[in-house]
CSV table of C-alpha atoms in Angstrom, one decimal:
chain,number,residue,atom,x,y,z
A,256,VAL,CA,-7.4,-8.5,-26.1
A,257,PHE,CA,-7.4,-4.9,-24.7
A,258,ARG,CA,-11.0,-5.3,-23.6
A,259,ILE,CA,-9.7,-6.9,-20.4
A,260,PHE,CA,-8.6,-3.4,-19.3
A,261,ARG,CA,-12.3,-2.7,-18.8
A,262,ALA,CA,-11.9,-4.5,-15.6
A,263,PHE,CA,-10.3,-1.3,-14.2
A,264,ARG,CA,-13.8,0.1,-14.1
A,265,PHE,CA,-14.2,-1.9,-11.0
A,266,LEU,CA,-11.9,0.6,-9.3
A,267,THR,CA,-14.4,3.4,-9.7
A,268,LYS,CA,-17.2,1.3,-8.1
A,269,VAL,CA,-15.5,0.6,-4.7
A,270,GLN,CA,-14.8,3.6,-2.6
A,271,MET,CA,-11.8,2.2,-0.8
A,272,LEU,CA,-10.1,1.2,-4.0
A,273,ARG,CA,-10.8,4.6,-5.5
A,274,ASN,CA,-9.2,6.2,-2.5
A,275,VAL,CA,-6.1,4.1,-2.8
A,276,VAL,CA,-5.8,5.0,-6.5
A,277,VAL,CA,-6.3,8.7,-5.8
A,278,ALA,CA,-3.6,8.5,-3.1
A,279,LEU,CA,-1.2,6.8,-5.5
A,280,PHE,CA,-1.7,9.4,-8.1
A,281,SER,CA,-1.2,12.2,-5.5
A,282,VAL,CA,2.2,10.9,-4.5
A,283,VAL,CA,3.5,10.2,-8.1
A,284,PRO,CA,6.1,13.1,-7.8
A,285,ALA,CA,7.5,11.7,-4.5
A,286,ILE,CA,7.5,8.1,-5.9
A,287,ALA,CA,9.3,9.4,-9.0
A,288,ALA,CA,12.0,11.0,-6.9
A,289,ILE,CA,12.5,7.8,-4.9
A,290,THR,CA,12.6,5.8,-8.2
A,291,VAL,CA,15.3,8.1,-9.5
A,292,LEU,CA,17.2,7.5,-6.3
A,293,LEU,CA,16.8,3.8,-6.6
A,294,LEU,CA,18.0,3.9,-10.3
A,295,LEU,CA,21.0,5.9,-9.2
A,296,ILE,CA,21.8,3.3,-6.5
A,297,LEU,CA,21.4,0.5,-9.0
A,298,TYR,CA,23.7,2.2,-11.6
A,299,ILE,CA,26.4,2.9,-9.0
A,300,PHE,CA,26.4,-0.6,-7.7
A,301,SER,CA,26.1,-2.1,-11.2
A,302,VAL,CA,29.3,-0.4,-12.3
A,303,MET,CA,31.0,-1.4,-9.0
A,304,TYR,CA,30.0,-5.1,-9.3
A,305,THR,CA,30.9,-5.3,-13.0
A,306,GLN,CA,34.4,-3.9,-12.3
A,307,LEU,CA,35.0,-6.2,-9.3
A,308,PHE,CA,33.4,-9.5,-10.4
A,309,LYS,CA,33.1,-9.5,-14.2
A,310,ASN,CA,35.6,-12.3,-14.7
A,311,PHE,CA,34.1,-14.7,-12.1
A,312,PHE,CA,32.0,-16.7,-14.5
A,313,GLU,CA,34.9,-17.1,-17.0
A,314,GLU,CA,37.2,-18.2,-14.3
A,315,GLY,CA,34.6,-20.7,-13.0
A,316,TYR,CA,33.9,-19.1,-9.7
A,317,THR,CA,30.1,-18.7,-10.3
A,318,THR,CA,27.7,-21.0,-12.1
A,319,VAL,CA,25.9,-18.2,-13.8
A,320,ASN,CA,27.3,-15.1,-15.5
A,321,TYR,CA,25.9,-12.6,-12.9
A,322,PHE,CA,28.2,-9.7,-13.5
A,323,GLY,CA,29.9,-10.2,-16.9
A,324,ARG,CA,28.2,-7.2,-18.5
A,325,LEU,CA,26.5,-4.1,-17.2
A,326,ASP,CA,23.0,-5.3,-18.3
A,327,LEU,CA,23.6,-8.7,-16.6
A,328,THR,CA,24.7,-6.9,-13.5
A,329,LEU,CA,21.6,-4.7,-13.5
A,330,PHE,CA,19.4,-7.8,-13.7
A,331,SER,CA,21.3,-9.6,-11.0
A,332,LEU,CA,21.1,-6.6,-8.7
A,333,PHE,CA,17.4,-6.3,-9.3
A,334,GLN,CA,17.1,-10.0,-8.3
A,335,ILE,CA,19.2,-9.3,-5.2
A,336,MET,CA,17.0,-6.2,-4.4
A,337,CYS,CA,13.9,-8.5,-4.6
A,338,LEU,CA,15.7,-10.9,-2.1
A,339,ASP,CA,15.3,-13.7,-4.6
A,340,GLU,CA,18.0,-16.2,-3.7
A,341,TRP,CA,20.5,-13.4,-3.2
A,342,SER,CA,22.4,-15.4,-0.5
A,343,GLY,CA,23.3,-18.0,-3.1
A,344,ILE,CA,24.9,-15.4,-5.3
A,345,ALA,CA,26.7,-13.9,-2.3
A,346,TYR,CA,28.1,-17.2,-1.2
A,347,GLU,CA,29.4,-18.0,-4.7
A,348,VAL,CA,31.2,-14.7,-4.9
A,349,GLY,CA,32.3,-14.8,-1.3
A,350,GLU,CA,34.1,-18.1,-1.8
A,351,GLN,CA,36.6,-16.3,-3.9
A,352,ASP,CA,36.6,-12.8,-2.2
A,353,TYR,CA,35.7,-13.1,1.5
A,354,TRP,CA,35.1,-9.4,1.8
A,355,ALA,CA,32.3,-9.4,-0.9
A,356,TRP,CA,29.6,-10.2,1.7
A,357,LEU,CA,29.9,-6.6,3.0
A,358,ILE,CA,29.1,-5.1,-0.4
A,359,PHE,CA,26.1,-7.4,-0.8
A,360,ILE,CA,24.7,-6.5,2.6
A,361,ILE,CA,25.2,-2.7,2.0
A,362,PHE,CA,23.3,-3.0,-1.3
A,363,VAL,CA,20.5,-5.1,0.2
A,364,VAL,CA,20.0,-2.7,3.1
A,365,MET,CA,20.0,0.4,0.9
A,366,SER,CA,17.7,-1.0,-1.8
A,367,ALA,CA,15.4,-3.6,-0.3
A,368,PHE,CA,15.0,-2.0,3.1
A,369,VAL,CA,15.5,1.8,3.0
A,370,VAL,CA,14.2,2.7,-0.5
A,371,VAL,CA,11.3,0.3,-0.5
A,372,ASN,CA,10.2,1.4,3.0
A,373,LEU,CA,10.4,5.0,1.8
A,374,ILE,CA,7.9,4.2,-1.0
A,375,ILE,CA,5.6,2.6,1.6
A,376,ALA,CA,5.9,5.6,3.9
A,377,VAL,CA,5.0,8.0,1.1
A,378,ILE,CA,1.9,5.9,0.2
A,379,CYS,CA,0.8,5.8,3.8
A,380,ASP,CA,1.3,9.5,4.2
A,381,ALA,CA,-0.8,10.1,1.1
A,382,LEU,CA,-3.6,7.9,2.5
A,383,GLN,CA,-3.5,9.9,5.7
A,384,ILE,CA,-3.7,13.2,3.8
A,385,LEU,CA,-6.6,11.8,1.7
A,386,ARG,CA,-8.4,10.8,4.9
A,387,LYS,CA,-8.0,14.4,6.3
A,388,ALA,CA,-9.4,15.8,3.1
A,389,GLU,CA,-12.4,13.5,3.2
A,390,ARG,CA,-13.1,14.6,6.8
A,391,ALA,CA,-12.8,18.2,5.8
A,392,MET,CA,-15.3,17.8,2.9
A,393,LEU,CA,-17.6,15.8,5.1
A,394,PHE,CA,-17.8,18.2,8.0
A,395,GLY,CA,-17.0,21.5,6.2
A,396,LEU,CA,-13.6,22.0,7.9
A,397,SER,CA,-10.2,23.0,6.7
A,398,GLU,CA,-7.4,20.5,6.4
A,399,ASP,CA,-5.8,21.8,9.6
A,400,GLU,CA,-9.0,21.7,11.5
A,401,ALA,CA,-9.7,18.2,10.2
A,402,GLY,CA,-6.2,17.1,11.4
A,403,GLU,CA,-6.9,18.6,14.8
A,404,TRP,CA,-10.3,16.9,14.9
A,405,GLU,CA,-8.7,13.6,13.9
A,406,ALA,CA,-6.1,14.0,16.6
A,407,LYS,CA,-8.8,14.7,19.2
A,408,ASP,CA,-10.8,11.7,17.8
A,409,ASN,CA,-7.7,9.5,18.2
A,410,ASN,CA,-7.2,10.7,21.8
A,411,SER,CA,-10.8,10.1,22.6
A,412,ASN,CA,-10.6,6.6,21.2
A,413,GLU,CA,-7.5,6.0,23.3
A,414,GLN,CA,-9.4,7.2,26.4
A,415,VAL,CA,-12.4,5.0,25.6
A,416,GLN,CA,-10.0,2.0,25.2
A,417,THR,CA,-8.4,2.9,28.5
A,418,GLU,CA,-11.8,3.2,30.2
A,419,GLU,CA,-12.8,-0.1,28.6
A,420,GLY,CA,-9.7,-1.7,29.9
A,421,ARG,CA,-10.4,-0.4,33.4
A,422,ILE,CA,-13.9,-1.7,33.3
A,423,GLN,CA,-12.7,-5.1,32.1
A,424,GLN,CA,-10.2,-5.2,34.9
A,425,ARG,CA,-12.9,-4.5,37.4
A,426,ILE,CA,-15.1,-7.2,35.9
A,427,ASN,CA,-12.2,-9.6,36.2
A,428,ASP,CA,-11.6,-8.7,39.8
A,429,MET,CA,-15.3,-9.2,40.5
A,430,HIS,CA,-15.2,-12.6,38.9
A,431,ARG,CA,-12.2,-13.5,41.0
A,432,MET,CA,-13.9,-12.4,44.2
A,433,LEU,CA,-17.0,-14.4,43.3
A,434,ASP,CA,-14.8,-17.4,42.7
A,435,GLU,CA,-13.2,-16.9,46.1
A,436,VAL,CA,-16.7,-16.6,47.7
A,437,VAL,CA,-17.9,-19.7,46.0
A,438,ALA,CA,-14.8,-21.6,47.1
A,439,SER,CA,-15.3,-20.4,50.7
A,440,GLN,CA,-18.9,-21.4,50.6
A,441,GLU,CA,-18.0,-24.8,49.4
A,442,LYS,CA,-15.5,-25.2,52.2
A,443,MET,CA,-18.1,-24.0,54.8
A,444,HIS,CA,-20.6,-26.5,53.3
A,445,ARG,CA,-18.2,-29.4,53.6
A,446,THR,CA,-17.4,-28.3,57.2
A,447,ILE,CA,-21.1,-28.2,58.2
A,448,GLN,CA,-21.6,-31.6,56.6
A,449,TYR,CA,-18.7,-33.0,58.6
A,450,LEU,CA,-20.0,-31.4,61.9
A,451,SER,CA,-23.5,-32.8,61.2
A,452,ILE,CA,-22.0,-36.2,60.7
A,453,VAL,CA,-20.0,-35.9,64.0
A,454,VAL,CA,-23.1,-34.7,65.9
A,455,ASN,CA,-25.2,-37.5,64.5
A,456,SER,CA,-22.6,-40.1,65.4
A,457,GLN,CA,-22.4,-38.7,68.9
A,458,GLU,CA,-26.1,-38.7,69.4
A,459,THR,CA,-26.2,-42.3,68.1
A,460,LYS,CA,-23.6,-43.3,70.6
A,461,ASN,CA,-25.5,-41.5,73.5
A,462,LEU,CA,-28.7,-43.2,72.5
A,463,SER,CA,-27.0,-46.6,72.4
A,464,SER,CA,-25.3,-46.1,75.8
A,465,GLY,CA,-28.6,-44.9,77.4
A,466,SER,CA,-30.4,-47.9,76.2
A,467,LYS,CA,-27.7,-50.2,77.7
A,468,VAL,CA,-28.0,-48.4,81.1
A,469,MET,CA,-31.8,-48.8,81.2
A,470,GLN,CA,-31.4,-52.5,80.4
């Protein structure tokens, strides 16, 4: 059964996956600190929810015993943190205590939005540091020099994109001018055709009137 873990060898074969794993291991202390903060928030709110709503299931206010014991409250709060049908739980509790929605929203904002985004920010920062280290090893620079070089590279890329945008704008202007020239040429062509028709009709009339006079 444990042979399936050999599939993790695939991580060492792909450079991008290996970089992600290295970045994750490099931010383990920061993630551990954020995890401790999350556990502290879960414990505080678990005690609060258990004290406030532990009798709701026995009194028939909720269909499931969400907050009867501390362990049940922890599981329910983990479900709410994952945003898994948390609004249904909030509505059931809010039917009895109208002010309960405020506690639910505070917990969702602190756990699902703030803490989870902190973890994502730490991982992104680790990937950025890993990228600087790779540039430093590749070009023989220090990390500070690699960071400065990367900033210059980003600025040059922005300048190139700006120049490309200007060139594209000029091309679009030229296309618009060509369209206007083609439209004006078409109008001139139609005008010339109309004038030629008028001139031909006038010559035909002159020829017909001259033949009548000669007769």
